[in-house]
Amino acid sequence: MKNISIYVALFLFSINAIANVSLPSIFSDNMVLQRNSDVVIWGWGSPGEEIKLVASWNSKDTLTTTTDRHAKWKLTLKTTNTKKPVSLDFFGYNHIHLKNVLLGEVWLASGQSNMEWSASAGMIGDKKAIKNATNKNIRFFRVPKKTATTPQLDISASWQVNSPETMQYFSAIAYFFAEKLTTELDVPVGIIGSYWGGTAAEVWIPSEAFDKDATLTASATKLPQEKWGPNEPAYNYNAMIAPLIPFKIAGVLWYQGESNTPNAGSYKNTFSTLIQSWRSKWDDNFPFYYAQIAPYNYGDDNDDGVMIRNTQREVLELPNTGMVATGDVGNLEDIHPRNKKPVGERFANIALKEKYHQFSGEIYGPLVESVHAEKNKIIISFSNSERLYLKNADKQFEVAGENKEFKAVKAKIKNNKVILRSPFKNPAYVRFAWKNAIVPNLYNSADLPASSFETTID
């Protein structure tokens, strides 16, 4: 019996000797941690192992915790605003030293192919952009494409320093966002890129959301099986988002919707659920900024594309959201428009104004606010309508009666409002730029296009 006890003790000692403290891959050399925040740091070790964390900017205060019986540990680290590279040291049965760490702004860029599109894939100004990608205060964390049936704990990836070699294979839109943000704020910027071309929103939503929402479940059953990616609910979330939580982020950049055009009628519920579920998982009402899908010829027999654009406009009713206008930078015959820099910079302008309060210009195109009839005229009011103007005389406004048979009408602008002459005695509906493939002709002082819309007349 005595010998058995000795063997057990030796066995447990050997386990402790090799069960070193470890970290998920999101914590690595070259990473960016959210500045001026309480940042959660977590990892694994041997049960009962004492873990110590020392941050170079506050080396006098050692954070200490003990690994639980599930081999997990967690600490909360207070970050500062230093712009110099810092380091982190973890001590357990072993020692981990993370170097060249920056404290700055961390954003998650996600969605499908237009967010994934890189300079190496071809875009306007690609060679110049790649050559000039030398700001080492920009860092990338590229999440590999993987799926899983249940939420995963880790990702096989590491942080990379911006360079012509690394930038050209990362999201071009996210890069241009980071480039402008770090220039205007003079702080490091880290971008986590988690995207997959051709994916619908449903695959990015956690599975429990489907248990509570029959409409969401029904929309997921209509997703076609494609050769380029998954269509199973939650599969991308499980492998490409869940392992990131609760890594502290400043907000989310999202560009997606093209693959949901066949389910355009349910996209408002789907997209709203995605936003709210991510915020719930992070326990953080962070900014969620998204690009409106660009005009594209989805066919003449449907309104799927413009319905998605209109839905994205409507989702702005959710708090702390913002929408990038893309109506003027698309390609009607290419679902992957190559003019990525304006989109990235418009994302940055929204963040600079809404989150950082460092931009005074207009960030949105005209958005319909109200529509009412006065005798034989229809008067449309817009937000973001300073110096409203029409770029051409195309009849992009349409009016209909209760039968919803629309007729194109001429538009005039007076006092930054659009005035239409009704062709009907009792007009009931009005819509604008209501085609899948159309470049809007209504703009404001910032030369940003108005969003497509359809609404009733008061």
Short mmCIF file of N, CA and C in Angstrom, two decimals, residues 91-202:
data_model
loop_
_atom_site.label_atom_id
_atom_site.label_comp_id
_atom_site.label_asym_id
_atom_site.label_seq_id
_atom_site.Cartn_x
_atom_site.Cartn_y
_atom_site.Cartn_z
N PHE A 91 3.99 33.40 -15.21
CA PHE A 91 4.77 32.45 -14.44
C PHE A 91 3.84 31.39 -13.83
N GLY A 92 4.12 30.14 -14.11
CA GLY A 92 3.45 29.02 -13.46
C GLY A 92 4.54 28.01 -13.18
N TYR A 93 4.36 26.79 -13.62
CA TYR A 93 5.46 25.83 -13.57
C TYR A 93 6.48 26.16 -14.65
N ASN A 94 6.09 27.01 -15.56
CA ASN A 94 6.99 27.48 -16.61
C ASN A 94 6.87 28.98 -16.73
N HIS A 95 7.54 29.57 -17.70
CA HIS A 95 7.54 31.03 -17.91
C HIS A 95 7.26 31.33 -19.37
N ILE A 96 6.29 32.19 -19.62
CA ILE A 96 5.98 32.66 -20.97
C ILE A 96 6.25 34.15 -21.03
N HIS A 97 7.00 34.56 -22.03
CA HIS A 97 7.33 35.98 -22.22
C HIS A 97 6.78 36.43 -23.57
N LEU A 98 5.83 37.36 -23.54
CA LEU A 98 5.27 37.93 -24.77
C LEU A 98 5.89 39.31 -25.00
N LYS A 99 6.46 39.50 -26.18
CA LYS A 99 7.19 40.73 -26.47
C LYS A 99 6.58 41.48 -27.65
N ASN A 100 7.03 42.73 -27.78
CA ASN A 100 6.58 43.61 -28.87
C ASN A 100 5.06 43.74 -28.88
N VAL A 101 4.48 43.82 -27.70
CA VAL A 101 3.03 44.01 -27.54
C VAL A 101 2.73 45.50 -27.56
N LEU A 102 1.61 45.86 -28.18
CA LEU A 102 1.19 47.26 -28.22
C LEU A 102 -0.16 47.42 -27.54
N LEU A 103 -0.39 48.59 -26.99
CA LEU A 103 -1.68 48.95 -26.41
C LEU A 103 -2.34 49.97 -27.34
N GLY A 104 -3.50 49.65 -27.84
CA GLY A 104 -4.13 50.53 -28.82
C GLY A 104 -5.60 50.20 -28.99
N GLU A 105 -6.08 50.30 -30.23
CA GLU A 105 -7.47 50.03 -30.55
C GLU A 105 -7.58 48.71 -31.32
N VAL A 106 -8.42 47.81 -30.83
CA VAL A 106 -8.57 46.48 -31.43
C VAL A 106 -9.97 46.36 -32.03
N TRP A 107 -10.03 46.02 -33.31
CA TRP A 107 -11.30 45.86 -34.01
C TRP A 107 -11.38 44.49 -34.65
N LEU A 108 -12.57 43.94 -34.65
CA LEU A 108 -12.85 42.65 -35.30
C LEU A 108 -13.50 42.92 -36.66
N ALA A 109 -12.87 42.46 -37.74
CA ALA A 109 -13.41 42.60 -39.09
C ALA A 109 -13.94 41.25 -39.55
N SER A 110 -15.21 41.20 -39.92
CA SER A 110 -15.82 39.92 -40.25
C SER A 110 -16.80 40.07 -41.41
N GLY A 111 -17.28 38.92 -41.90
CA GLY A 111 -18.24 38.93 -42.99
C GLY A 111 -17.88 37.93 -44.07
N GLN A 112 -18.20 38.29 -45.32
CA GLN A 112 -17.91 37.38 -46.41
C GLN A 112 -16.89 37.98 -47.37
N SER A 113 -16.98 37.69 -48.66
CA SER A 113 -15.86 37.91 -49.57
C SER A 113 -15.42 39.36 -49.72
N ASN A 114 -16.35 40.32 -49.67
CA ASN A 114 -15.91 41.70 -49.83
C ASN A 114 -15.11 42.21 -48.64
N MET A 115 -15.33 41.60 -47.46
CA MET A 115 -14.45 41.91 -46.34
C MET A 115 -13.15 41.12 -46.46
N GLU A 116 -13.24 39.91 -46.96
CA GLU A 116 -12.05 39.07 -47.11
C GLU A 116 -11.11 39.57 -48.20
N TRP A 117 -11.62 40.27 -49.19
CA TRP A 117 -10.86 40.64 -50.38
C TRP A 117 -9.57 41.37 -50.02
N SER A 118 -8.46 40.90 -50.54
CA SER A 118 -7.15 41.45 -50.21
C SER A 118 -6.52 42.15 -51.41
N ALA A 119 -5.46 42.90 -51.13
CA ALA A 119 -4.75 43.57 -52.21
C ALA A 119 -4.17 42.56 -53.19
N SER A 120 -3.77 41.39 -52.69
CA SER A 120 -3.19 40.38 -53.57
C SER A 120 -4.21 39.83 -54.55
N ALA A 121 -5.51 39.95 -54.23
CA ALA A 121 -6.57 39.47 -55.11
C ALA A 121 -6.86 40.46 -56.24
N GLY A 122 -6.34 41.67 -56.11
CA GLY A 122 -6.53 42.68 -57.13
C GLY A 122 -7.53 43.74 -56.72
N MET A 123 -7.08 44.99 -56.68
CA MET A 123 -7.95 46.10 -56.34
C MET A 123 -7.36 47.38 -56.92
N ILE A 124 -8.13 48.44 -56.92
CA ILE A 124 -7.63 49.72 -57.40
C ILE A 124 -6.52 50.21 -56.48
N GLY A 125 -5.38 50.54 -57.04
CA GLY A 125 -4.25 51.04 -56.25
C GLY A 125 -3.53 49.99 -55.45
N ASP A 126 -3.60 48.72 -55.88
CA ASP A 126 -3.03 47.65 -55.07
C ASP A 126 -1.52 47.75 -54.91
N LYS A 127 -0.80 48.02 -55.99
CA LYS A 127 0.66 48.07 -55.90
C LYS A 127 1.15 49.16 -54.97
N LYS A 128 0.54 50.33 -55.07
CA LYS A 128 0.93 51.45 -54.20
C LYS A 128 0.62 51.15 -52.75
N ALA A 129 -0.55 50.60 -52.51
CA ALA A 129 -0.95 50.28 -51.14
C ALA A 129 -0.02 49.26 -50.51
N ILE A 130 0.31 48.22 -51.25
CA ILE A 130 1.22 47.20 -50.73
C ILE A 130 2.59 47.79 -50.42
N LYS A 131 3.11 48.58 -51.32
CA LYS A 131 4.44 49.19 -51.15
C LYS A 131 4.48 50.08 -49.91
N ASN A 132 3.38 50.80 -49.65
CA ASN A 132 3.35 51.76 -48.55
C ASN A 132 2.92 51.14 -47.21
N ALA A 133 2.72 49.84 -47.17
CA ALA A 133 2.27 49.19 -45.94
C ALA A 133 3.45 48.96 -44.99
N THR A 134 3.93 50.04 -44.40
CA THR A 134 5.14 49.97 -43.56
C THR A 134 4.91 50.42 -42.13
N ASN A 135 3.69 50.83 -41.80
CA ASN A 135 3.41 51.31 -40.44
C ASN A 135 3.33 50.12 -39.49
N LYS A 136 4.34 50.00 -38.63
CA LYS A 136 4.42 48.84 -37.74
C LYS A 136 3.47 48.94 -36.54
N ASN A 137 2.76 50.05 -36.44
CA ASN A 137 1.76 50.18 -35.39
C ASN A 137 0.44 49.51 -35.78
N ILE A 138 0.37 48.97 -36.99
CA ILE A 138 -0.79 48.19 -37.43
C ILE A 138 -0.44 46.72 -37.31
N ARG A 139 -1.32 45.94 -36.68
CA ARG A 139 -1.08 44.52 -36.48
C ARG A 139 -2.29 43.71 -36.96
N PHE A 140 -2.03 42.51 -37.45
CA PHE A 140 -3.08 41.65 -38.00
C PHE A 140 -3.14 40.32 -37.25
N PHE A 141 -4.36 39.84 -37.03
CA PHE A 141 -4.57 38.48 -36.52
C PHE A 141 -5.59 37.83 -37.45
N ARG A 142 -5.12 36.94 -38.32
CA ARG A 142 -5.98 36.33 -39.32
C ARG A 142 -6.49 34.98 -38.82
N VAL A 143 -7.80 34.87 -38.64
CA VAL A 143 -8.41 33.63 -38.19
C VAL A 143 -8.54 32.68 -39.38
N PRO A 144 -8.02 31.47 -39.29
CA PRO A 144 -8.12 30.53 -40.42
C PRO A 144 -9.56 30.05 -40.61
N LYS A 145 -9.87 29.67 -41.85
CA LYS A 145 -11.21 29.17 -42.15
C LYS A 145 -11.38 27.75 -41.60
N LYS A 146 -12.27 27.65 -40.63
CA LYS A 146 -12.58 26.35 -40.04
C LYS A 146 -14.03 26.34 -39.59
N THR A 147 -14.60 25.16 -39.48
CA THR A 147 -15.94 25.02 -38.95
C THR A 147 -15.92 24.05 -37.78
N ALA A 148 -16.96 24.12 -36.96
CA ALA A 148 -17.07 23.19 -35.83
C ALA A 148 -18.53 23.06 -35.44
N THR A 149 -18.88 21.91 -34.89
CA THR A 149 -20.26 21.68 -34.47
C THR A 149 -20.54 22.25 -33.08
N THR A 150 -19.48 22.54 -32.32
CA THR A 150 -19.62 23.13 -30.99
C THR A 150 -18.60 24.25 -30.83
N PRO A 151 -18.83 25.20 -29.92
CA PRO A 151 -17.88 26.30 -29.72
C PRO A 151 -16.50 25.78 -29.32
N GLN A 152 -15.47 26.31 -29.99
CA GLN A 152 -14.09 25.90 -29.77
C GLN A 152 -13.38 26.82 -28.78
N LEU A 153 -12.26 26.34 -28.24
CA LEU A 153 -11.51 27.09 -27.24
C LEU A 153 -10.36 27.89 -27.81
N ASP A 154 -9.84 27.49 -28.97
CA ASP A 154 -8.62 28.14 -29.46
C ASP A 154 -8.60 28.16 -30.98
N ILE A 155 -7.66 28.94 -31.50
CA ILE A 155 -7.48 29.15 -32.94
C ILE A 155 -6.00 28.99 -33.25
N SER A 156 -5.67 28.38 -34.37
CA SER A 156 -4.27 28.25 -34.78
C SER A 156 -3.88 29.47 -35.61
N ALA A 157 -3.38 30.49 -34.94
CA ALA A 157 -2.98 31.73 -35.62
C ALA A 157 -2.07 32.52 -34.70
N SER A 158 -1.51 33.59 -35.21
CA SER A 158 -0.67 34.47 -34.39
C SER A 158 -0.72 35.87 -34.96
N TRP A 159 -0.38 36.84 -34.14
CA TRP A 159 -0.37 38.23 -34.57
C TRP A 159 0.82 38.51 -35.49
N GLN A 160 0.58 39.33 -36.51
CA GLN A 160 1.63 39.72 -37.45
C GLN A 160 1.74 41.23 -37.52
N VAL A 161 2.98 41.68 -37.70
CA VAL A 161 3.23 43.12 -37.86
C VAL A 161 2.95 43.51 -39.31
N ASN A 162 2.31 44.64 -39.49
CA ASN A 162 2.04 45.14 -40.83
C ASN A 162 3.32 45.31 -41.64
N SER A 163 3.29 44.84 -42.87
CA SER A 163 4.40 44.99 -43.81
C SER A 163 3.84 44.71 -45.20
N PRO A 164 4.58 45.04 -46.25
CA PRO A 164 4.09 44.69 -47.59
C PRO A 164 3.81 43.19 -47.73
N GLU A 165 4.56 42.37 -47.03
CA GLU A 165 4.38 40.91 -47.14
C GLU A 165 3.11 40.43 -46.42
N THR A 166 2.78 41.04 -45.27
CA THR A 166 1.62 40.59 -44.51
C THR A 166 0.34 41.31 -44.93
N MET A 167 0.44 42.60 -45.25
CA MET A 167 -0.75 43.38 -45.59
C MET A 167 -1.46 42.85 -46.83
N GLN A 168 -0.71 42.40 -47.82
CA GLN A 168 -1.31 42.06 -49.11
C GLN A 168 -2.22 40.85 -49.04
N TYR A 169 -2.14 40.06 -47.97
CA TYR A 169 -2.99 38.87 -47.84
C TYR A 169 -4.08 39.05 -46.78
N PHE A 170 -4.19 40.26 -46.25
CA PHE A 170 -5.19 40.54 -45.23
C PHE A 170 -6.31 41.36 -45.87
N SER A 171 -7.44 41.47 -45.18
CA SER A 171 -8.56 42.26 -45.68
C SER A 171 -8.12 43.67 -46.06
N ALA A 172 -8.36 44.05 -47.32
CA ALA A 172 -7.98 45.38 -47.78
C ALA A 172 -8.81 46.45 -47.07
N ILE A 173 -10.10 46.21 -46.93
CA ILE A 173 -10.97 47.18 -46.25
C ILE A 173 -10.52 47.39 -44.82
N ALA A 174 -10.24 46.29 -44.11
CA ALA A 174 -9.80 46.40 -42.72
C ALA A 174 -8.46 47.13 -42.63
N TYR A 175 -7.58 46.86 -43.60
CA TYR A 175 -6.28 47.55 -43.60
C TYR A 175 -6.46 49.05 -43.78
N PHE A 176 -7.25 49.47 -44.75
CA PHE A 176 -7.44 50.91 -44.98
C PHE A 176 -8.13 51.57 -43.79
N PHE A 177 -9.01 50.84 -43.12
CA PHE A 177 -9.61 51.33 -41.88
C PHE A 177 -8.52 51.57 -40.84
N ALA A 178 -7.67 50.57 -40.63
CA ALA A 178 -6.62 50.67 -39.63
C ALA A 178 -5.63 51.78 -39.97
N GLU A 179 -5.29 51.90 -41.25
CA GLU A 179 -4.33 52.91 -41.67
C GLU A 179 -4.83 54.31 -41.33
N LYS A 180 -6.10 54.59 -41.62
CA LYS A 180 -6.62 55.92 -41.31
C LYS A 180 -6.78 56.12 -39.81
N LEU A 181 -7.23 55.08 -39.11
CA LEU A 181 -7.44 55.21 -37.67
C LEU A 181 -6.14 55.49 -36.93
N THR A 182 -5.09 54.75 -37.27
CA THR A 182 -3.82 54.95 -36.56
C THR A 182 -3.20 56.30 -36.89
N THR A 183 -3.45 56.79 -38.12
CA THR A 183 -2.94 58.11 -38.50
C THR A 183 -3.67 59.22 -37.76
N GLU A 184 -5.00 59.13 -37.71
CA GLU A 184 -5.79 60.20 -37.10
C GLU A 184 -5.71 60.19 -35.57
N LEU A 185 -5.64 59.02 -34.97
CA LEU A 185 -5.61 58.93 -33.51
C LEU A 185 -4.20 58.86 -32.95
N ASP A 186 -3.23 58.55 -33.80
CA ASP A 186 -1.84 58.37 -33.38
C ASP A 186 -1.74 57.30 -32.30
N VAL A 187 -2.40 56.16 -32.55
CA VAL A 187 -2.32 55.03 -31.64
C VAL A 187 -2.18 53.75 -32.47
N PRO A 188 -1.64 52.70 -31.87
CA PRO A 188 -1.61 51.41 -32.58
C PRO A 188 -3.01 50.89 -32.83
N VAL A 189 -3.15 50.12 -33.89
CA VAL A 189 -4.44 49.51 -34.22
C VAL A 189 -4.22 48.03 -34.54
N GLY A 190 -4.99 47.19 -33.89
CA GLY A 190 -4.95 45.75 -34.17
C GLY A 190 -6.26 45.33 -34.81
N ILE A 191 -6.17 44.54 -35.89
CA ILE A 191 -7.35 44.05 -36.57
C ILE A 191 -7.37 42.53 -36.50
N ILE A 192 -8.47 41.99 -35.98
CA ILE A 192 -8.70 40.55 -36.01
C ILE A 192 -9.57 40.28 -37.24
N GLY A 193 -9.05 39.52 -38.18
CA GLY A 193 -9.78 39.22 -39.41
C GLY A 193 -10.40 37.83 -39.36
N SER A 194 -11.72 37.78 -39.26
CA SER A 194 -12.43 36.50 -39.22
C SER A 194 -13.53 36.55 -40.27
N TYR A 195 -13.24 36.05 -41.47
CA TYR A 195 -14.17 36.19 -42.59
C TYR A 195 -14.07 34.98 -43.49
N TRP A 196 -15.14 34.79 -44.30
CA TRP A 196 -15.18 33.63 -45.19
C TRP A 196 -16.11 33.98 -46.35
N GLY A 197 -15.54 34.06 -47.55
CA GLY A 197 -16.32 34.41 -48.73
C GLY A 197 -17.45 33.44 -48.99
N GLY A 198 -18.59 33.99 -49.39
CA GLY A 198 -19.73 33.16 -49.77
C GLY A 198 -20.58 32.66 -48.62
N THR A 199 -20.32 33.12 -47.39
CA THR A 199 -21.09 32.62 -46.25
C THR A 199 -22.28 33.51 -45.94
N ALA A 200 -23.36 32.89 -45.53
CA ALA A 200 -24.56 33.60 -45.08
C ALA A 200 -24.42 33.97 -43.61
N ALA A 201 -25.22 34.91 -43.16
CA ALA A 201 -25.12 35.38 -41.78
C ALA A 201 -25.42 34.29 -40.77
N GLU A 202 -26.30 33.36 -41.13
CA GLU A 202 -26.71 32.33 -40.17
C GLU A 202 -25.56 31.48 -39.65
#
